[in-house]
């Protein structure tokens, strides 16, 4: 039976970027972008990806939405797609993306390939969660989410590897769906949230050759990090556990309830708070020693200020720099390509305080020295 | 650059050779051991009584049962299916240094005076062997500047593990081990410089490269503290770039009370040129098979010669070889020693080959070997950089020493053929597939050739011509590269099993268990 590839294009993604509009969420902004002469980015970018997939055309069924939401690009690249649903030409909204994803999930696609930005990833996530493998072709103005391939070209190659199912080194992992509040962004205020995780394929850089040691598998490595943190936990100290899959492993290893997207707290290896906000964190740290455990969120290297704003500048200041524990797998560190870690607490003073080198826990008794940019 | 080299036709014999465990027939034997004669029985008694009861097997070991010709045929087939060091231009194994081992030294290593000595033989009857080990120690002291060597380690990683244990013993003796629990290394050092201190109980802190490819010295300074037990690093690192500021790294660690270990498994680029002592290091090691010629041992019959300054000598494993001016002896009376790390005196045949090689080369010869290695490497680098799709990372204009970390990232972007594809295709031209990198996730699509002094200009030309051909194929007919190898004993395999704990098996009985469980 041939594999099914779902293909959704957000036809307006990326339009704001070149005309300086920081995103195209919202009908008014879209009109403005058009008036400013914006042209869609997604048709061109999704075509690049599709051209990489054409080599397995005979072995897959491409399922897509009408016209500008995928059909046009598919036909242009030489596919004979199965077209479902209906749209109002030139008037598509996020509901069309959601409906398309919903229908494709029902049809049992093996991979859902979507082209857009952070908003598109959110729309897809709202419908499919981590039920089916999905992957983004980057075209949006904002790409904070880690669910996008590094280029349209790579998105195509990953899709082929995923659908052929025989490529060595191909894995699925949970990757962050992040988005910022566009209205705040246009007012030059940044407020990014972690919305959830999609299950995306990724090609491990290489399989280690036979003569050297074992390879780091993402899961084993997250498990080792959790063991290290737990091994060094002190009894008379509050541990504020940040959001994300890496930090979640600590809670799971301790057998504690936790929130993937929220901030939890642990004292003497027992749960003392779930999904805490800034005020609750400040209250909990009254009169006790505390440590903060955070990981790198998304693909850009932020450890504070993206997806964990509850751990505010005030909380960080109170806990102190020496009590901040940063954990990240080697894969995640390498995905930063040598760039430093970033912080954006909203307070310059606290950002400055966090600058300099830190020892990031990357395995059991393993640390990597990384710089935090100020 | 147009190639003048004519590529050879090559095809490996294909035997579809099974695993020897699958060839077993119950009851078949290679040797039938005769029953002892009565006279011997009377003199010796029951042979089983010599084995302590708790060590006696209750059931027979599950060994393959085959006759002699079957065993011989099996291993001949395997040898034919393999591209060995002696059949091909083995420039491919960068960082491992495939160096020619002169055949005359093999003959020496097989003489009864070496091959047949018993490890418990009286010292008086093995004075020649002890003298060779003793003098080899003196040679390596001269080459490194260290004060005492041990040859106990069965390989390079074993030597770095001994170093980690020496760090532990040294800080323990100073009463500081509780606090000094961190060892610093660099990501482009050999992975054993991280793995062995970790195994010895240290936290390991890794430094990433800066924009020039050197380990970030500011990160090192930030990592140094009262918790620092030591630094374990290579130089040149796997990139082949010599770090001229290495003394500053050593000083930063010494300033906080740590020790510095120089991983010199591969000394080819600087043998006779620069010494660990002058760079300030407290200890170093040489993989004798990489630098001083001896067959590679695969975690077994090799030797990681480990040398230290005087202040650390008392911790070295036993025995060391002593000389009182008249007689050589095995010195076991060393109260601060780590103790035994391997049986008896280590792999003496490797030491003999090394001794013979150094004697035949002389001091000038060792220096010349280093010079030729560096010239070869830079010549090959010029040839490779002219091939479409090849790039090298970091300090492009800098002269490299013994090896270079190249990248096929551009080829991969242009054609979809990455380093693993090239690696499989080059075998079709009778050249061993190359080593990519110990850390293939840093420099993308990497490969690391090392044309040490063994190889001639023609060898370098041929090796480069093979890669030029594969690059040309990738741009014109990528399918032939993607589906390679076509002329090897085994064709393309799925590499996923290599890192899937659910599917790999290190032994036959583990394999049988997994097959059983998957039923």
PDB file of N, CA and C in Angstrom, chain A residues 201-268:
ATOM      1  N   UNK A 201       9.986  14.248  12.172  1.00  0.00           N
ATOM      2  CA  UNK A 201      11.146  13.410  11.835  1.00  0.00           C
ATOM      3  C   UNK A 201      12.406  14.251  11.799  1.00  0.00           C
ATOM      4  N   UNK A 202      13.493  13.668  12.144  1.00  0.00           N
ATOM      5  CA  UNK A 202      14.775  14.357  11.981  1.00  0.00           C
ATOM      6  C   UNK A 202      15.827  13.326  11.615  1.00  0.00           C
ATOM      7  N   UNK A 203      16.787  13.821  10.852  1.00  0.00           N
ATOM      8  CA  UNK A 203      17.872  12.953  10.421  1.00  0.00           C
ATOM      9  C   UNK A 203      19.013  13.183  11.386  1.00  0.00           C
ATOM     10  N   UNK A 204      19.413  12.155  12.081  1.00  0.00           N
ATOM     11  CA  UNK A 204      20.577  12.342  12.940  1.00  0.00           C
ATOM     12  C   UNK A 204      21.738  12.681  12.030  1.00  0.00           C
ATOM     13  N   UNK A 205      22.635  13.515  12.496  1.00  0.00           N
ATOM     14  CA  UNK A 205      23.665  14.018  11.594  1.00  0.00           C
ATOM     15  C   UNK A 205      24.355  12.872  10.894  1.00  0.00           C
ATOM     16  N   UNK A 206      24.756  11.907  11.626  1.00  0.00           N
ATOM     17  CA  UNK A 206      25.423  10.762  11.036  1.00  0.00           C
ATOM     18  C   UNK A 206      25.375   9.642  12.038  1.00  0.00           C
ATOM     19  N   UNK A 207      25.429   8.437  11.518  1.00  0.00           N
ATOM     20  CA  UNK A 207      25.580   7.321  12.430  1.00  0.00           C
ATOM     21  C   UNK A 207      27.066   7.197  12.695  1.00  0.00           C
ATOM     22  N   UNK A 208      27.412   7.091  13.939  1.00  0.00           N
ATOM     23  CA  UNK A 208      28.824   7.011  14.303  1.00  0.00           C
ATOM     24  C   UNK A 208      29.441   5.760  13.688  1.00  0.00           C
ATOM     25  N   UNK A 209      30.650   5.901  13.202  1.00  0.00           N
ATOM     26  CA  UNK A 209      31.303   4.753  12.583  1.00  0.00           C
ATOM     27  C   UNK A 209      31.720   3.755  13.649  1.00  0.00           C
ATOM     28  N   UNK A 210      31.999   2.546  13.205  1.00  0.00           N
ATOM     29  CA  UNK A 210      32.211   1.444  14.141  1.00  0.00           C
ATOM     30  C   UNK A 210      33.376   1.618  15.103  1.00  0.00           C
ATOM     31  N   UNK A 211      34.368   2.404  14.729  1.00  0.00           N
ATOM     32  CA  UNK A 211      35.581   2.376  15.550  1.00  0.00           C
ATOM     33  C   UNK A 211      35.516   3.257  16.793  1.00  0.00           C
ATOM     34  N   UNK A 212      34.524   4.140  16.853  1.00  0.00           N
ATOM     35  CA  UNK A 212      34.482   4.990  18.033  1.00  0.00           C
ATOM     36  C   UNK A 212      33.331   4.600  18.951  1.00  0.00           C
ATOM     37  N   UNK A 213      33.181   5.364  19.991  1.00  0.00           N
ATOM     38  CA  UNK A 213      32.261   4.984  21.062  1.00  0.00           C
ATOM     39  C   UNK A 213      30.798   5.010  20.671  1.00  0.00           C
ATOM     40  N   UNK A 214      29.945   4.887  21.678  1.00  0.00           N
ATOM     41  CA  UNK A 214      28.516   4.777  21.394  1.00  0.00           C
ATOM     42  C   UNK A 214      27.950   6.146  21.004  1.00  0.00           C
ATOM     43  N   UNK A 215      26.816   6.124  20.351  1.00  0.00           N
ATOM     44  CA  UNK A 215      26.203   7.368  19.933  1.00  0.00           C
ATOM     45  C   UNK A 215      25.222   7.840  21.003  1.00  0.00           C
ATOM     46  N   UNK A 216      24.963   9.119  20.967  1.00  0.00           N
ATOM     47  CA  UNK A 216      24.008   9.680  21.914  1.00  0.00           C
ATOM     48  C   UNK A 216      22.629   9.594  21.323  1.00  0.00           C
ATOM     49  N   UNK A 217      21.805   8.828  21.908  1.00  0.00           N
ATOM     50  CA  UNK A 217      20.439   8.790  21.447  1.00  0.00           C
ATOM     51  C   UNK A 217      19.693   9.808  22.309  1.00  0.00           C
ATOM     52  N   UNK A 218      18.824  10.540  21.646  1.00  0.00           N
ATOM     53  CA  UNK A 218      18.139  11.637  22.338  1.00  0.00           C
ATOM     54  C   UNK A 218      17.495  11.187  23.658  1.00  0.00           C
ATOM     55  N   UNK A 219      16.755  10.100  23.604  1.00  0.00           N
ATOM     56  CA  UNK A 219      16.034   9.671  24.810  1.00  0.00           C
ATOM     57  C   UNK A 219      16.973   9.236  25.922  1.00  0.00           C
ATOM     58  N   UNK A 220      17.989   8.470  25.539  1.00  0.00           N
ATOM     59  CA  UNK A 220      18.957   7.996  26.534  1.00  0.00           C
ATOM     60  C   UNK A 220      19.653   9.189  27.162  1.00  0.00           C
ATOM     61  N   UNK A 221      19.914  10.183  26.325  1.00  0.00           N
ATOM     62  CA  UNK A 221      20.633  11.336  26.799  1.00  0.00           C
ATOM     63  C   UNK A 221      19.775  12.184  27.742  1.00  0.00           C
ATOM     64  N   UNK A 222      18.486  12.324  27.432  1.00  0.00           N
ATOM     65  CA  UNK A 222      17.570  13.046  28.336  1.00  0.00           C
ATOM     66  C   UNK A 222      17.460  12.311  29.670  1.00  0.00           C
ATOM     67  N   UNK A 223      17.423  10.986  29.595  1.00  0.00           N
ATOM     68  CA  UNK A 223      17.327  10.167  30.797  1.00  0.00           C
ATOM     69  C   UNK A 223      18.574  10.339  31.676  1.00  0.00           C
ATOM     70  N   UNK A 224      19.742  10.387  31.007  1.00  0.00           N
ATOM     71  CA  UNK A 224      20.999  10.548  31.750  1.00  0.00           C
ATOM     72  C   UNK A 224      21.061  11.922  32.425  1.00  0.00           C
ATOM     73  N   UNK A 225      20.565  12.928  31.723  1.00  0.00           N
ATOM     74  CA  UNK A 225      20.538  14.281  32.286  1.00  0.00           C
ATOM     75  C   UNK A 225      19.658  14.307  33.531  1.00  0.00           C
ATOM     76  N   UNK A 226      18.481  13.679  33.433  1.00  0.00           N
ATOM     77  CA  UNK A 226      17.562  13.644  34.573  1.00  0.00           C
ATOM     78  C   UNK A 226      18.221  12.950  35.763  1.00  0.00           C
ATOM     79  N   UNK A 227      18.931  11.856  35.490  1.00  0.00           N
ATOM     80  CA  UNK A 227      19.617  11.133  36.573  1.00  0.00           C
ATOM     81  C   UNK A 227      20.648  12.031  37.246  1.00  0.00           C
ATOM     82  N   UNK A 228      21.358  12.792  36.456  1.00  0.00           N
ATOM     83  CA  UNK A 228      22.388  13.682  37.009  1.00  0.00           C
ATOM     84  C   UNK A 228      21.751  14.719  37.933  1.00  0.00           C
ATOM     85  N   UNK A 229      20.685  15.348  37.439  1.00  0.00           N
ATOM     86  CA  UNK A 229      20.024  16.395  38.241  1.00  0.00           C
ATOM     87  C   UNK A 229      19.498  15.806  39.553  1.00  0.00           C
ATOM     88  N   UNK A 230      18.852  14.647  39.458  1.00  0.00           N
ATOM     89  CA  UNK A 230      18.273  14.030  40.656  1.00  0.00           C
ATOM     90  C   UNK A 230      19.376  13.610  41.627  1.00  0.00           C
ATOM     91  N   UNK A 231      20.453  13.080  41.058  1.00  0.00           N
ATOM     92  CA  UNK A 231      21.586  12.636  41.870  1.00  0.00           C
ATOM     93  C   UNK A 231      22.172  13.768  42.712  1.00  0.00           C
ATOM     94  N   UNK A 232      22.113  14.986  42.175  1.00  0.00           N
ATOM     95  CA  UNK A 232      22.691  16.134  42.874  1.00  0.00           C
ATOM     96  C   UNK A 232      21.655  16.950  43.654  1.00  0.00           C
ATOM     97  N   UNK A 233      20.402  16.450  43.707  1.00  0.00           N
ATOM     98  CA  UNK A 233      19.358  17.216  44.399  1.00  0.00           C
ATOM     99  C   UNK A 233      19.601  17.251  45.898  1.00  0.00           C
ATOM    100  N   UNK A 234      19.477  18.447  46.473  1.00  0.00           N
ATOM    101  CA  UNK A 234      19.639  18.593  47.921  1.00  0.00           C
ATOM    102  C   UNK A 234      18.264  18.625  48.581  1.00  0.00           C
ATOM    103  N   UNK A 235      18.208  18.112  49.801  1.00  0.00           N
ATOM    104  CA  UNK A 235      16.910  17.955  50.450  1.00  0.00           C
ATOM    105  C   UNK A 235      16.276  19.279  50.892  1.00  0.00           C
ATOM    106  N   UNK A 236      17.102  20.202  51.357  1.00  0.00           N
ATOM    107  CA  UNK A 236      16.540  21.431  51.938  1.00  0.00           C
ATOM    108  C   UNK A 236      16.484  22.554  50.909  1.00  0.00           C
ATOM    109  N   UNK A 237      16.098  22.217  49.713  1.00  0.00           N
ATOM    110  CA  UNK A 237      16.162  23.203  48.635  1.00  0.00           C
ATOM    111  C   UNK A 237      14.956  23.029  47.709  1.00  0.00           C
ATOM    112  N   UNK A 238      14.398  24.168  47.292  1.00  0.00           N
ATOM    113  CA  UNK A 238      13.263  24.127  46.367  1.00  0.00           C
ATOM    114  C   UNK A 238      13.794  24.091  44.929  1.00  0.00           C
ATOM    115  N   UNK A 239      13.268  23.211  44.136  1.00  0.00           N
ATOM    116  CA  UNK A 239      13.668  23.129  42.722  1.00  0.00           C
ATOM    117  C   UNK A 239      12.509  23.592  41.839  1.00  0.00           C
ATOM    118  N   UNK A 240      12.754  24.675  41.111  1.00  0.00           N
ATOM    119  CA  UNK A 240      11.755  25.175  40.160  1.00  0.00           C
ATOM    120  C   UNK A 240      12.074  24.528  38.821  1.00  0.00           C
ATOM    121  N   UNK A 241      11.139  23.725  38.330  1.00  0.00           N
ATOM    122  CA  UNK A 241      11.399  22.941  37.121  1.00  0.00           C
ATOM    123  C   UNK A 241      10.703  23.613  35.931  1.00  0.00           C
ATOM    124  N   UNK A 242      11.485  24.080  34.988  1.00  0.00           N
ATOM    125  CA  UNK A 242      10.963  24.805  33.838  1.00  0.00           C
ATOM    126  C   UNK A 242      10.205  23.928  32.859  1.00  0.00           C
ATOM    127  N   UNK A 243       9.705  24.543  31.783  1.00  0.00           N
ATOM    128  CA  UNK A 243       8.896  23.809  30.811  1.00  0.00           C
ATOM    129  C   UNK A 243       9.780  23.050  29.824  1.00  0.00           C
ATOM    130  N   UNK A 244       9.183  22.048  29.175  1.00  0.00           N
ATOM    131  CA  UNK A 244       9.893  21.336  28.123  1.00  0.00           C
ATOM    132  C   UNK A 244      10.038  19.849  28.389  1.00  0.00           C
ATOM    133  N   UNK A 245      10.404  19.105  27.330  1.00  0.00           N
ATOM    134  CA  UNK A 245      10.514  17.644  27.456  1.00  0.00           C
ATOM    135  C   UNK A 245      11.746  17.233  28.247  1.00  0.00           C
ATOM    136  N   UNK A 246      12.813  18.026  28.178  1.00  0.00           N
ATOM    137  CA  UNK A 246      14.051  17.654  28.878  1.00  0.00           C
ATOM    138  C   UNK A 246      13.852  17.753  30.384  1.00  0.00           C
ATOM    139  N   UNK A 247      13.204  18.841  30.818  1.00  0.00           N
ATOM    140  CA  UNK A 247      12.951  19.010  32.247  1.00  0.00           C
ATOM    141  C   UNK A 247      11.854  18.041  32.727  1.00  0.00           C
ATOM    142  N   UNK A 248      10.915  17.735  31.840  1.00  0.00           N
ATOM    143  CA  UNK A 248       9.841  16.812  32.221  1.00  0.00           C
ATOM    144  C   UNK A 248      10.412  15.460  32.669  1.00  0.00           C
ATOM    145  N   UNK A 249      11.520  15.048  32.008  1.00  0.00           N
ATOM    146  CA  UNK A 249      12.109  13.744  32.333  1.00  0.00           C
ATOM    147  C   UNK A 249      12.508  13.651  33.810  1.00  0.00           C
ATOM    148  N   UNK A 250      12.883  14.788  34.404  1.00  0.00           N
ATOM    149  CA  UNK A 250      13.253  14.798  35.827  1.00  0.00           C
ATOM    150  C   UNK A 250      12.036  14.436  36.664  1.00  0.00           C
ATOM    151  N   UNK A 251      10.915  15.090  36.332  1.00  0.00           N
ATOM    152  CA  UNK A 251       9.684  14.855  37.087  1.00  0.00           C
ATOM    153  C   UNK A 251       9.221  13.405  36.919  1.00  0.00           C
ATOM    154  N   UNK A 252       9.334  12.913  35.695  1.00  0.00           N
ATOM    155  CA  UNK A 252       8.876  11.543  35.451  1.00  0.00           C
ATOM    156  C   UNK A 252       9.744  10.538  36.182  1.00  0.00           C
ATOM    157  N   UNK A 253      11.037  10.825  36.220  1.00  0.00           N
ATOM    158  CA  UNK A 253      11.955   9.918  36.918  1.00  0.00           C
ATOM    159  C   UNK A 253      11.682   9.919  38.421  1.00  0.00           C
ATOM    160  N   UNK A 254      11.225  11.076  38.917  1.00  0.00           N
ATOM    161  CA  UNK A 254      10.879  11.166  40.341  1.00  0.00           C
ATOM    162  C   UNK A 254       9.469  10.626  40.607  1.00  0.00           C
ATOM    163  N   UNK A 255       8.769  10.276  39.521  1.00  0.00           N
ATOM    164  CA  UNK A 255       7.404   9.758  39.663  1.00  0.00           C
ATOM    165  C   UNK A 255       6.417  10.842  40.051  1.00  0.00           C
ATOM    166  N   UNK A 256       6.682  12.089  39.633  1.00  0.00           N
ATOM    167  CA  UNK A 256       5.811  13.197  40.041  1.00  0.00           C
ATOM    168  C   UNK A 256       4.947  13.680  38.874  1.00  0.00           C
ATOM    169  N   UNK A 257       3.763  14.109  39.233  1.00  0.00           N
ATOM    170  CA  UNK A 257       2.884  14.743  38.256  1.00  0.00           C
ATOM    171  C   UNK A 257       3.586  16.005  37.748  1.00  0.00           C
ATOM    172  N   UNK A 258       3.301  16.409  36.518  1.00  0.00           N
ATOM    173  CA  UNK A 258       3.999  17.592  36.002  1.00  0.00           C
ATOM    174  C   UNK A 258       3.213  18.215  34.865  1.00  0.00           C
ATOM    175  N   UNK A 259       3.573  19.451  34.530  1.00  0.00           N
ATOM    176  CA  UNK A 259       2.979  20.093  33.361  1.00  0.00           C
ATOM    177  C   UNK A 259       4.083  20.343  32.334  1.00  0.00           C
ATOM    178  N   UNK A 260       3.841  19.860  31.130  1.00  0.00           N
ATOM    179  CA  UNK A 260       4.859  19.964  30.089  1.00  0.00           C
ATOM    180  C   UNK A 260       5.137  21.422  29.729  1.00  0.00           C
ATOM    181  N   UNK A 261       4.075  22.211  29.659  1.00  0.00           N
ATOM    182  CA  UNK A 261       4.237  23.590  29.212  1.00  0.00           C
ATOM    183  C   UNK A 261       4.349  24.575  30.371  1.00  0.00           C
ATOM    184  N   UNK A 262       4.123  24.089  31.574  1.00  0.00           N
ATOM    185  CA  UNK A 262       4.114  25.003  32.714  1.00  0.00           C
ATOM    186  C   UNK A 262       5.337  24.827  33.597  1.00  0.00           C
ATOM    187  N   UNK A 263       5.354  25.600  34.689  1.00  0.00           N
ATOM    188  CA  UNK A 263       6.461  25.567  35.638  1.00  0.00           C
ATOM    189  C   UNK A 263       5.997  24.834  36.896  1.00  0.00           C
ATOM    190  N   UNK A 264       6.760  23.834  37.307  1.00  0.00           N
ATOM    191  CA  UNK A 264       6.408  23.060  38.495  1.00  0.00           C
ATOM    192  C   UNK A 264       7.496  23.240  39.557  1.00  0.00           C
ATOM    193  N   UNK A 265       7.202  22.814  40.779  1.00  0.00           N
ATOM    194  CA  UNK A 265       8.212  22.939  41.831  1.00  0.00           C
ATOM    195  C   UNK A 265       8.288  21.672  42.668  1.00  0.00           C
ATOM    196  N   UNK A 266       9.515  21.391  43.128  1.00  0.00           N
ATOM    197  CA  UNK A 266       9.783  20.166  43.882  1.00  0.00           C
ATOM    198  C   UNK A 266      10.580  20.536  45.125  1.00  0.00           C
ATOM    199  N   UNK A 267      10.225  19.940  46.248  1.00  0.00           N
ATOM    200  CA  UNK A 267      11.002  20.134  47.476  1.00  0.00           C
ATOM    201  C   UNK A 267      11.182  18.765  48.118  1.00  0.00           C
ATOM    202  N   UNK A 268      12.412  18.434  48.466  1.00  0.00           N
ATOM    203  CA  UNK A 268      12.708  17.104  49.013  1.00  0.00           C
ATOM    204  C   UNK A 268      12.116  16.002  48.127  1.00  0.00           C
TER     205      UNK A 268
END
